[in-house]
PDB file of C-alpha atoms in Angstrom:
ATOM      1  CA  UNK A   1     105.321  76.002 134.086  1.00  0.00           C
ATOM      2  CA  UNK A   2     107.956  75.567 132.016  1.00  0.00           C
ATOM      3  CA  UNK A   3     107.269  76.670 127.738  1.00  0.00           C
ATOM      4  CA  UNK A   4     107.570  73.693 125.495  1.00  0.00           C
ATOM      5  CA  UNK A   5     111.092  75.560 123.450  1.00  0.00           C
ATOM      6  CA  UNK A   6     113.407  75.778 126.431  1.00  0.00           C
ATOM      7  CA  UNK A   7     116.107  74.565 124.891  1.00  0.00           C
ATOM      8  CA  UNK A   8     120.681  75.275 125.813  1.00  0.00           C
ATOM      9  CA  UNK A   9     121.446  77.360 122.590  1.00  0.00           C
ATOM     10  CA  UNK A  10     118.986  79.739 124.164  1.00  0.00           C
ATOM     11  CA  UNK A  11     117.227  81.988 122.101  1.00  0.00           C
ATOM     12  CA  UNK A  12     118.994  82.994 119.676  1.00  0.00           C
ATOM     13  CA  UNK A  13     119.833  79.484 118.380  1.00  0.00           C
ATOM     14  CA  UNK A  14     116.245  78.473 118.887  1.00  0.00           C
ATOM     15  CA  UNK A  15     114.894  81.159 116.272  1.00  0.00           C
ATOM     16  CA  UNK A  16     118.398  80.450 114.324  1.00  0.00           C
ATOM     17  CA  UNK A  17     117.291  76.409 114.279  1.00  0.00           C
ATOM     18  CA  UNK A  18     113.230  76.901 114.058  1.00  0.00           C
ATOM     19  CA  UNK A  19     112.987  79.478 110.473  1.00  0.00           C
ATOM     20  CA  UNK A  20     115.618  76.813 108.868  1.00  0.00           C
ATOM     21  CA  UNK A  21     114.122  74.263 109.348  1.00  0.00           C
ATOM     22  CA  UNK A  22     111.563  75.725 107.270  1.00  0.00           C
ATOM     23  CA  UNK A  23     113.359  77.021 104.277  1.00  0.00           C
ATOM     24  CA  UNK A  24     113.675  74.245 101.758  1.00  0.00           C
ATOM     25  CA  UNK A  25     116.551  73.975  98.549  1.00  0.00           C
ATOM     26  CA  UNK A  26     113.387  75.209  96.173  1.00  0.00           C
ATOM     27  CA  UNK A  27     112.936  78.217  98.596  1.00  0.00           C
ATOM     28  CA  UNK A  28     116.206  79.978  97.943  1.00  0.00           C
ATOM     29  CA  UNK A  29     117.419  78.069  94.974  1.00  0.00           C
ATOM     30  CA  UNK A  30     119.991  75.330  95.480  1.00  0.00           C
ATOM     31  CA  UNK A  31     120.061  72.114  94.076  1.00  0.00           C
ATOM     32  CA  UNK A  32     118.026  69.290  95.544  1.00  0.00           C
ATOM     33  CA  UNK A  33     120.534  66.499  97.076  1.00  0.00           C
ATOM     34  CA  UNK A  34     120.278  63.235  95.160  1.00  0.00           C
ATOM     35  CA  UNK A  35     119.774  61.611  98.645  1.00  0.00           C
ATOM     36  CA  UNK A  36     117.297  62.535 101.252  1.00  0.00           C
ATOM     37  CA  UNK A  37     117.198  65.169 103.999  1.00  0.00           C
ATOM     38  CA  UNK A  38     117.450  63.966 107.331  1.00  0.00           C
ATOM     39  CA  UNK A  39     115.673  66.539 108.474  1.00  0.00           C
ATOM     40  CA  UNK A  40     113.541  68.983 107.238  1.00  0.00           C
ATOM     41  CA  UNK A  41     114.789  72.482 105.961  1.00  0.00           C
ATOM     42  CA  UNK A  42     117.739  73.684 104.881  1.00  0.00           C
ATOM     43  CA  UNK A  43     121.690  72.080 106.125  1.00  0.00           C
ATOM     44  CA  UNK A  44     123.675  74.541 108.274  1.00  0.00           C
ATOM     45  CA  UNK A  45     126.152  74.918 105.489  1.00  0.00           C
ATOM     46  CA  UNK A  46     123.739  76.289 103.162  1.00  0.00           C
ATOM     47  CA  UNK A  47     122.285  79.096 105.548  1.00  0.00           C
ATOM     48  CA  UNK A  48     126.361  79.539 105.766  1.00  0.00           C
ATOM     49  CA  UNK A  49     127.113  79.812 102.222  1.00  0.00           C
ATOM     50  CA  UNK A  50     123.792  81.663 101.829  1.00  0.00           C
ATOM     51  CA  UNK A  51     125.060  84.180 103.934  1.00  0.00           C
ATOM     52  CA  UNK A  52     129.003  83.873 102.689  1.00  0.00           C
ATOM     53  CA  UNK A  53     130.409  82.763 106.770  1.00  0.00           C
ATOM     54  CA  UNK A  54     131.847  79.923 108.190  1.00  0.00           C
ATOM     55  CA  UNK A  55     129.803  76.270 108.521  1.00  0.00           C
ATOM     56  CA  UNK A  56     131.754  76.478 111.770  1.00  0.00           C
ATOM     57  CA  UNK A  57     130.978  80.183 112.787  1.00  0.00           C
ATOM     58  CA  UNK A  58     127.229  79.536 111.833  1.00  0.00           C
ATOM     59  CA  UNK A  59     126.727  76.335 113.257  1.00  0.00           C
ATOM     60  CA  UNK A  60     128.528  77.922 116.784  1.00  0.00           C
ATOM     61  CA  UNK A  61     125.684  80.511 116.803  1.00  0.00           C
ATOM     62  CA  UNK A  62     123.305  78.494 116.399  1.00  0.00           C
ATOM     63  CA  UNK A  63     124.334  76.423 119.071  1.00  0.00           C
ATOM     64  CA  UNK A  64     124.140  78.881 121.351  1.00  0.00           C
ATOM     65  CA  UNK A  65     128.364  78.503 121.797  1.00  0.00           C
ATOM     66  CA  UNK A  66     128.314  82.383 120.366  1.00  0.00           C
ATOM     67  CA  UNK A  67     125.545  84.728 122.190  1.00  0.00           C
ATOM     68  CA  UNK A  68     125.686  87.601 119.400  1.00  0.00           C
ATOM     69  CA  UNK A  69     126.765  88.500 116.162  1.00  0.00           C
ATOM     70  CA  UNK A  70     126.967  91.794 114.209  1.00  0.00           C
ATOM     71  CA  UNK A  71     124.249  93.136 112.360  1.00  0.00           C
ATOM     72  CA  UNK A  72     125.999  92.942 108.586  1.00  0.00           C
ATOM     73  CA  UNK A  73     126.389  89.393 109.475  1.00  0.00           C
ATOM     74  CA  UNK A  74     122.905  89.125 111.431  1.00  0.00           C
ATOM     75  CA  UNK A  75     121.694  90.647 107.464  1.00  0.00           C
ATOM     76  CA  UNK A  76     123.494  87.786 105.740  1.00  0.00           C
ATOM     77  CA  UNK A  77     121.471  85.428 107.791  1.00  0.00           C
ATOM     78  CA  UNK A  78     118.310  86.736 107.491  1.00  0.00           C
ATOM     79  CA  UNK A  79     118.652  86.762 103.951  1.00  0.00           C
ATOM     80  CA  UNK A  80     119.749  83.752 103.832  1.00  0.00           C
ATOM     81  CA  UNK A  81     116.219  82.411 105.777  1.00  0.00           C
ATOM     82  CA  UNK A  82     114.361  84.884 103.715  1.00  0.00           C
ATOM     83  CA  UNK A  83     113.006  86.479 107.089  1.00  0.00           C
ATOM     84  CA  UNK A  84     110.363  89.436 106.583  1.00  0.00           C
ATOM     85  CA  UNK A  85     110.946  93.003 108.209  1.00  0.00           C
ATOM     86  CA  UNK A  86     109.530  91.471 111.147  1.00  0.00           C
ATOM     87  CA  UNK A  87     111.693  88.478 112.040  1.00  0.00           C
ATOM     88  CA  UNK A  88     114.601  90.684 111.370  1.00  0.00           C
ATOM     89  CA  UNK A  89     114.181  93.033 114.048  1.00  0.00           C
ATOM     90  CA  UNK A  90     113.737  90.704 115.889  1.00  0.00           C
ATOM     91  CA  UNK A  91     116.695  88.458 115.282  1.00  0.00           C
ATOM     92  CA  UNK A  92     118.570  91.495 116.219  1.00  0.00           C
ATOM     93  CA  UNK A  93     116.642  92.477 119.127  1.00  0.00           C
ATOM     94  CA  UNK A  94     117.636  88.526 119.932  1.00  0.00           C
ATOM     95  CA  UNK A  95     121.273  89.159 119.337  1.00  0.00           C
ATOM     96  CA  UNK A  96     122.083  92.689 120.903  1.00  0.00           C
ATOM     97  CA  UNK A  97     119.447  92.115 124.061  1.00  0.00           C
ATOM     98  CA  UNK A  98     121.782  95.279 125.645  1.00  0.00           C
ATOM     99  CA  UNK A  99     120.677  97.453 123.094  1.00  0.00           C
ATOM    100  CA  UNK A 100     116.549  96.018 123.097  1.00  0.00           C
ATOM    101  CA  UNK A 101     114.541  98.233 125.471  1.00  0.00           C
ATOM    102  CA  UNK A 102     113.876  96.979 128.986  1.00  0.00           C
ATOM    103  CA  UNK A 103     111.628  99.077 131.803  1.00  0.00           C
ATOM    104  CA  UNK A 104     111.800  98.506 136.058  1.00  0.00           C
ATOM    105  CA  UNK A 105     110.033  95.319 137.724  1.00  0.00           C
ATOM    106  CA  UNK A 106     106.582  97.729 138.675  1.00  0.00           C
ATOM    107  CA  UNK A 107     103.288  96.356 137.087  1.00  0.00           C
ATOM    108  CA  UNK A 108     102.164  98.783 134.748  1.00  0.00           C
ATOM    109  CA  UNK A 109      99.584 100.712 135.439  1.00  0.00           C
ATOM    110  CA  UNK A 110      96.576 102.610 133.193  1.00  0.00           C
ATOM    111  CA  UNK A 111      96.283 106.835 133.125  1.00  0.00           C
ATOM    112  CA  UNK A 112      93.674 108.252 134.069  1.00  0.00           C
ATOM    113  CA  UNK A 113      93.353 110.122 130.855  1.00  0.00           C
ATOM    114  CA  UNK A 114      93.232 106.642 128.829  1.00  0.00           C
ATOM    115  CA  UNK A 115      91.021 105.628 131.401  1.00  0.00           C
ATOM    116  CA  UNK A 116      88.938 108.373 130.356  1.00  0.00           C
ATOM    117  CA  UNK A 117      88.728 108.091 126.790  1.00  0.00           C
ATOM    118  CA  UNK A 118      88.367 104.319 126.789  1.00  0.00           C
ATOM    119  CA  UNK A 119      85.219 105.119 128.906  1.00  0.00           C
ATOM    120  CA  UNK A 120      83.903 108.108 127.244  1.00  0.00           C
ATOM    121  CA  UNK A 121      84.344 105.651 123.080  1.00  0.00           C
ATOM    122  CA  UNK A 122      80.526 104.598 122.786  1.00  0.00           C
ATOM    123  CA  UNK A 123      80.892 103.006 119.088  1.00  0.00           C
ATOM    124  CA  UNK A 124      83.694 101.305 119.491  1.00  0.00           C
ATOM    125  CA  UNK A 125      85.692  98.656 121.604  1.00  0.00           C
ATOM    126  CA  UNK A 126      89.075  98.922 123.076  1.00  0.00           C
ATOM    127  CA  UNK A 127      91.337  97.567 125.676  1.00  0.00           C
ATOM    128  CA  UNK A 128      94.741  98.365 126.345  1.00  0.00           C
ATOM    129  CA  UNK A 129      96.793  95.349 127.084  1.00  0.00           C
ATOM    130  CA  UNK A 130     100.514  94.552 128.436  1.00  0.00           C
ATOM    131  CA  UNK A 131     103.518  93.709 126.583  1.00  0.00           C
ATOM    132  CA  UNK A 132     101.995  90.052 126.829  1.00  0.00           C
ATOM    133  CA  UNK A 133      98.501  90.608 126.291  1.00  0.00           C
ATOM    134  CA  UNK A 134      97.489  91.430 129.251  1.00  0.00           C
ATOM    135  CA  UNK A 135      94.035  93.534 129.691  1.00  0.00           C
ATOM    136  CA  UNK A 136      94.138  96.123 131.406  1.00  0.00           C
ATOM    137  CA  UNK A 137      91.729  98.287 130.911  1.00  0.00           C
ATOM    138  CA  UNK A 138      88.278  98.042 129.127  1.00  0.00           C
ATOM    139  CA  UNK A 139      85.499 100.082 128.063  1.00  0.00           C
ATOM    140  CA  UNK A 140      81.303  98.918 128.125  1.00  0.00           C
ATOM    141  CA  UNK A 141      81.163  97.442 124.386  1.00  0.00           C
ATOM    142  CA  UNK A 142      84.968  95.061 125.069  1.00  0.00           C
ATOM    143  CA  UNK A 143      82.433  94.140 128.040  1.00  0.00           C
ATOM    144  CA  UNK A 144      80.013  92.946 125.913  1.00  0.00           C
ATOM    145  CA  UNK A 145      81.871  91.690 122.644  1.00  0.00           C
ATOM    146  CA  UNK A 146      84.187  89.722 125.016  1.00  0.00           C
ATOM    147  CA  UNK A 147      82.787  88.896 128.348  1.00  0.00           C
ATOM    148  CA  UNK A 148      82.679  90.025 131.506  1.00  0.00           C
ATOM    149  CA  UNK A 149      86.650  91.074 132.176  1.00  0.00           C
ATOM    150  CA  UNK A 150      86.228  92.048 135.672  1.00  0.00           C
ATOM    151  CA  UNK A 151      84.339  88.463 136.847  1.00  0.00           C
ATOM    152  CA  UNK A 152      87.658  86.759 135.026  1.00  0.00           C
ATOM    153  CA  UNK A 153      90.441  85.245 137.136  1.00  0.00           C
ATOM    154  CA  UNK A 154      93.545  88.009 136.570  1.00  0.00           C
ATOM    155  CA  UNK A 155      95.768  85.503 134.617  1.00  0.00           C
ATOM    156  CA  UNK A 156      92.965  84.364 132.229  1.00  0.00           C
ATOM    157  CA  UNK A 157      92.485  88.340 132.165  1.00  0.00           C
ATOM    158  CA  UNK A 158      94.482  87.967 128.715  1.00  0.00           C
ATOM    159  CA  UNK A 159      93.798  88.131 124.786  1.00  0.00           C
ATOM    160  CA  UNK A 160      96.303  85.558 123.464  1.00  0.00           C
ATOM    161  CA  UNK A 161      95.343  82.816 126.336  1.00  0.00           C
ATOM    162  CA  UNK A 162      91.144  84.571 126.018  1.00  0.00           C
ATOM    163  CA  UNK A 163      91.491  83.700 121.731  1.00  0.00           C
ATOM    164  CA  UNK A 164      92.310  79.684 122.436  1.00  0.00           C
ATOM    165  CA  UNK A 165      90.683  78.367 126.397  1.00  0.00           C
ATOM    166  CA  UNK A 166      88.299  80.836 126.484  1.00  0.00           C
ATOM    167  CA  UNK A 167      84.910  79.327 124.187  1.00  0.00           C
ATOM    168  CA  UNK A 168      82.822  82.456 123.869  1.00  0.00           C
ATOM    169  CA  UNK A 169      86.000  84.461 122.645  1.00  0.00           C
ATOM    170  CA  UNK A 170      86.634  81.351 120.642  1.00  0.00           C
ATOM    171  CA  UNK A 171      83.693  80.596 119.312  1.00  0.00           C
ATOM    172  CA  UNK A 172      82.735  84.278 118.046  1.00  0.00           C
ATOM    173  CA  UNK A 173      86.144  84.454 115.647  1.00  0.00           C
ATOM    174  CA  UNK A 174      84.977  83.567 112.712  1.00  0.00           C
ATOM    175  CA  UNK A 175      88.341  83.627 111.361  1.00  0.00           C
ATOM    176  CA  UNK A 176      90.290  81.796 114.428  1.00  0.00           C
ATOM    177  CA  UNK A 177      92.912  80.315 112.609  1.00  0.00           C
ATOM    178  CA  UNK A 178      93.863  83.383 111.130  1.00  0.00           C
ATOM    179  CA  UNK A 179      93.935  85.292 113.601  1.00  0.00           C
ATOM    180  CA  UNK A 180      95.714  82.887 116.468  1.00  0.00           C
ATOM    181  CA  UNK A 181      98.436  82.360 114.545  1.00  0.00           C
ATOM    182  CA  UNK A 182      98.951  86.197 114.742  1.00  0.00           C
ATOM    183  CA  UNK A 183      98.147  86.006 118.816  1.00  0.00           C
ATOM    184  CA  UNK A 184     100.560  83.227 118.901  1.00  0.00           C
ATOM    185  CA  UNK A 185     103.114  85.777 116.252  1.00  0.00           C
ATOM    186  CA  UNK A 186     102.973  88.759 118.353  1.00  0.00           C
ATOM    187  CA  UNK A 187     103.108  87.277 121.705  1.00  0.00           C
ATOM    188  CA  UNK A 188     106.764  86.009 120.172  1.00  0.00           C
ATOM    189  CA  UNK A 189     107.297  88.978 119.074  1.00  0.00           C
ATOM    190  CA  UNK A 190     105.990  90.417 122.412  1.00  0.00           C
ATOM    191  CA  UNK A 191     108.531  88.506 124.181  1.00  0.00           C
ATOM    192  CA  UNK A 192     112.247  89.087 122.883  1.00  0.00           C
ATOM    193  CA  UNK A 193     115.639  88.189 124.355  1.00  0.00           C
ATOM    194  CA  UNK A 194     113.084  88.301 128.596  1.00  0.00           C
ATOM    195  CA  UNK A 195     111.524  84.937 127.361  1.00  0.00           C
ATOM    196  CA  UNK A 196     112.170  84.068 131.162  1.00  0.00           C
ATOM    197  CA  UNK A 197     109.636  86.562 132.338  1.00  0.00           C
ATOM    198  CA  UNK A 198     107.942  84.478 135.312  1.00  0.00           C
ATOM    199  CA  UNK A 199     104.608  85.921 133.738  1.00  0.00           C
ATOM    200  CA  UNK A 200     105.748  85.051 130.419  1.00  0.00           C
ATOM    201  CA  UNK A 201     106.731  82.131 131.473  1.00  0.00           C
ATOM    202  CA  UNK A 202     103.467  80.792 132.994  1.00  0.00           C
ATOM    203  CA  UNK A 203     101.457  81.888 130.099  1.00  0.00           C
ATOM    204  CA  UNK A 204     103.278  80.020 127.654  1.00  0.00           C
ATOM    205  CA  UNK A 205     103.503  77.170 129.686  1.00  0.00           C
ATOM    206  CA  UNK A 206      99.690  76.686 130.217  1.00  0.00           C
ATOM    207  CA  UNK A 207      99.005  77.440 127.000  1.00  0.00           C
ATOM    208  CA  UNK A 208     101.468  74.649 125.834  1.00  0.00           C
ATOM    209  CA  UNK A 209      99.577  72.247 128.470  1.00  0.00           C
ATOM    210  CA  UNK A 210      96.518  73.063 127.334  1.00  0.00           C
ATOM    211  CA  UNK A 211      95.769  73.519 123.811  1.00  0.00           C
ATOM    212  CA  UNK A 212      98.327  71.813 120.728  1.00  0.00           C
ATOM    213  CA  UNK A 213      97.049  74.266 118.266  1.00  0.00           C
ATOM    214  CA  UNK A 214      99.356  76.954 120.210  1.00  0.00           C
ATOM    215  CA  UNK A 215     102.002  74.693 121.293  1.00  0.00           C
ATOM    216  CA  UNK A 216     102.702  73.664 117.819  1.00  0.00           C
ATOM    217  CA  UNK A 217     103.073  77.935 116.664  1.00  0.00           C
ATOM    218  CA  UNK A 218     104.946  78.437 119.273  1.00  0.00           C
ATOM    219  CA  UNK A 219     108.141  76.139 118.554  1.00  0.00           C
ATOM    220  CA  UNK A 220     107.793  77.192 115.143  1.00  0.00           C
ATOM    221  CA  UNK A 221     108.526  80.792 115.992  1.00  0.00           C
ATOM    222  CA  UNK A 222     106.538  82.385 114.343  1.00  0.00           C
ATOM    223  CA  UNK A 223     107.067  86.379 114.836  1.00  0.00           C
ATOM    224  CA  UNK A 224     104.623  89.189 112.687  1.00  0.00           C
ATOM    225  CA  UNK A 225     103.561  91.495 114.069  1.00  0.00           C
ATOM    226  CA  UNK A 226     100.661  93.330 112.333  1.00  0.00           C
ATOM    227  CA  UNK A 227      99.395  96.935 113.503  1.00  0.00           C
ATOM    228  CA  UNK A 228      95.371  96.986 111.922  1.00  0.00           C
ATOM    229  CA  UNK A 229      92.687  95.002 109.846  1.00  0.00           C
ATOM    230  CA  UNK A 230      90.103  93.247 109.640  1.00  0.00           C
ATOM    231  CA  UNK A 231      87.843  90.795 111.985  1.00  0.00           C
ATOM    232  CA  UNK A 232      84.466  88.454 111.084  1.00  0.00           C
ATOM    233  CA  UNK A 233      82.420  87.953 114.356  1.00  0.00           C
ATOM    234  CA  UNK A 234      79.527  85.878 115.483  1.00  0.00           C
ATOM    235  CA  UNK A 235      78.380  87.022 118.717  1.00  0.00           C
ATOM    236  CA  UNK A 236      75.467  85.960 119.989  1.00  0.00           C
ATOM    237  CA  UNK A 237      73.674  88.617 120.893  1.00  0.00           C
ATOM    238  CA  UNK A 238      74.560  91.030 117.862  1.00  0.00           C
ATOM    239  CA  UNK A 239      74.788  87.847 115.491  1.00  0.00           C
ATOM    240  CA  UNK A 240      77.750  88.011 112.298  1.00  0.00           C
ATOM    241  CA  UNK A 241      79.441  91.183 111.410  1.00  0.00           C
ATOM    242  CA  UNK A 242      82.743  92.621 110.961  1.00  0.00           C
ATOM    243  CA  UNK A 243      85.083  94.875 112.878  1.00  0.00           C
ATOM    244  CA  UNK A 244      88.315  97.192 111.804  1.00  0.00           C
ATOM    245  CA  UNK A 245      90.974  96.965 113.900  1.00  0.00           C
ATOM    246  CA  UNK A 246      93.807  99.356 114.942  1.00  0.00           C
ATOM    247  CA  UNK A 247      96.802  98.811 117.303  1.00  0.00           C
ATOM    248  CA  UNK A 248      98.024 102.328 119.044  1.00  0.00           C
ATOM    249  CA  UNK A 249     100.885 102.562 121.360  1.00  0.00           C
ATOM    250  CA  UNK A 250     100.621 104.859 124.358  1.00  0.00           C
ATOM    251  CA  UNK A 251     101.965 107.513 124.514  1.00  0.00           C
ATOM    252  CA  UNK A 252     103.582 107.690 128.188  1.00  0.00           C
ATOM    253  CA  UNK A 253     104.238 103.973 128.181  1.00  0.00           C
ATOM    254  CA  UNK A 254     105.682 101.872 125.060  1.00  0.00           C
ATOM    255  CA  UNK A 255     104.724  98.467 126.752  1.00  0.00           C
ATOM    256  CA  UNK A 256     101.251  99.853 126.679  1.00  0.00           C
ATOM    257  CA  UNK A 257      99.080  99.199 124.007  1.00  0.00           C
ATOM    258  CA  UNK A 258      95.139 100.871 122.791  1.00  0.00           C
ATOM    259  CA  UNK A 259      93.168  98.693 120.690  1.00  0.00           C
ATOM    260  CA  UNK A 260      90.589 100.125 119.315  1.00  0.00           C
ATOM    261  CA  UNK A 261      87.645  97.476 117.657  1.00  0.00           C
ATOM    262  CA  UNK A 262      85.329  99.393 115.115  1.00  0.00           C
ATOM    263  CA  UNK A 263      83.299  99.905 111.717  1.00  0.00           C
ATOM    264  CA  UNK A 264      82.214 102.194 109.316  1.00  0.00           C
ATOM    265  CA  UNK A 265      79.579 104.255 110.094  1.00  0.00           C
ATOM    266  CA  UNK A 266      76.120 103.689 107.997  1.00  0.00           C
ATOM    267  CA  UNK A 267      76.943  99.893 107.127  1.00  0.00           C
ATOM    268  CA  UNK A 268      75.259  97.075 108.484  1.00  0.00           C
ATOM    269  CA  UNK A 269      78.241  96.603 110.990  1.00  0.00           C
ATOM    270  CA  UNK A 270      77.978  99.647 112.883  1.00  0.00           C
ATOM    271  CA  UNK A 271      74.749  98.942 113.005  1.00  0.00           C
ATOM    272  CA  UNK A 272      75.306  95.362 114.804  1.00  0.00           C
ATOM    273  CA  UNK A 273      77.933  97.501 117.229  1.00  0.00           C
ATOM    274  CA  UNK A 274      75.396  99.885 117.905  1.00  0.00           C
ATOM    275  CA  UNK A 275      73.234  97.810 118.824  1.00  0.00           C
ATOM    276  CA  UNK A 276      75.108  95.878 120.795  1.00  0.00           C
ATOM    277  CA  UNK A 277      76.301  98.797 122.482  1.00  0.00           C
ATOM    278  CA  UNK A 278      72.510 100.028 123.404  1.00  0.00           C
ATOM    279  CA  UNK A 279      72.761  95.749 125.180  1.00  0.00           C
ATOM    280  CA  UNK A 280      75.321  96.494 126.778  1.00  0.00           C
ATOM    281  CA  UNK A 281      73.509  99.814 128.571  1.00  0.00           C
ATOM    282  CA  UNK A 282      70.240  97.725 129.399  1.00  0.00           C
ATOM    283  CA  UNK A 283      72.128  95.197 131.425  1.00  0.00           C
ATOM    284  CA  UNK A 284      74.359  97.692 133.166  1.00  0.00           C
ATOM    285  CA  UNK A 285      77.633  96.772 131.871  1.00  0.00           C
ATOM    286  CA  UNK A 286      80.664  99.503 132.176  1.00  0.00           C
ATOM    287  CA  UNK A 287      84.834 100.184 131.461  1.00  0.00           C
ATOM    288  CA  UNK A 288      86.680  99.046 134.266  1.00  0.00           C
ATOM    289  CA  UNK A 289      91.036  98.761 134.724  1.00  0.00           C
ATOM    290  CA  UNK A 290      92.283  95.722 136.364  1.00  0.00           C
ATOM    291  CA  UNK A 291      95.958  95.230 137.242  1.00  0.00           C
ATOM    292  CA  UNK A 292      97.501  92.849 135.383  1.00  0.00           C
ATOM    293  CA  UNK A 293      98.242  89.249 136.228  1.00  0.00           C
ATOM    294  CA  UNK A 294     100.212  87.621 139.128  1.00  0.00           C
ATOM    295  CA  UNK A 295     102.445  85.093 137.899  1.00  0.00           C
ATOM    296  CA  UNK A 296     101.984  81.560 140.109  1.00  0.00           C
ATOM    297  CA  UNK A 297     106.055  80.923 138.884  1.00  0.00           C
ATOM    298  CA  UNK A 298     108.418  82.510 140.919  1.00  0.00           C
ATOM    299  CA  UNK A 299     111.241  79.756 141.097  1.00  0.00           C
ATOM    300  CA  UNK A 300     114.254  80.899 138.269  1.00  0.00           C
ATOM    301  CA  UNK A 301     115.146  78.452 135.911  1.00  0.00           C
ATOM    302  CA  UNK A 302     117.062  77.673 132.394  1.00  0.00           C
ATOM    303  CA  UNK A 303     115.111  79.950 130.079  1.00  0.00           C
ATOM    304  CA  UNK A 304     113.010  79.098 126.866  1.00  0.00           C
ATOM    305  CA  UNK A 305     113.993  79.542 123.807  1.00  0.00           C
ATOM    306  CA  UNK A 306     102.779  86.708 119.056  1.00  0.00           C
ATOM    307  CA  UNK A 307      97.229  90.713 118.059  1.00  0.00           C
ATOM    308  CA  UNK A 308      93.262  91.225 118.556  1.00  0.00           C
ATOM    309  CA  UNK A 309      90.766  90.424 116.510  1.00  0.00           C
TER     310      UNK A 309
END
């Protein structure tokens, strides 16, 4: 399936266009004109004026006729578009794809040390996620929270997919809208310039076709990455409780992340987690690993254009 935002402008032009449409003249201190705007957001000439560059250059950059720009120009455009730090880094990555870290096409493998770490955690749910949030490994408590990961179809064993399309995970997230937008933003940030990767095309294509919220948020080019936070859950066994989550990068593979979900000891949230782990043990749930999802889409086409609970 092809993502809905593919265009000849390329990822850089798509991102600039999407961000420009979200900024009003009032946001950047410009006077409103006396006639209605044909499209929402700033005009290209206004972005160029704010960034101190020529209108022609900015127009060619956004239309995909210029594929890169100097860092000072990119920072000036970022200030004009009110980009935050994550969005600014994303802009530079899109404009300088050769400088972005790229790894080979070999399938990611979870190290035995990380597998052992997950298995030994008893009051912390833990997952290992790939670059595009495929679940590569999990412990017993993660299964108790998210469901039988081993039994899932491999291409659906993905945190973003489960957030939108798995009924159990979606209903469990009390603050679903916030968590779902964070997941889309993190996926967009992880995609970077590799938006033509088969696994990403498959994942984004299916989610866009099946969920209107994902489709809307994806084409808005939301970009952010949170590495810690708190979420409220409503679990059919443990009831309502909250977890704190943290994302750690694997030292031996920078494209893998360990996600830990826990609660402070001594409180009701921790008691709910301990009770859920005891239930998981009694029902024979266990830790596991899986090969990454194999993409269904293997034929190339024109390229398109990110957090846990």
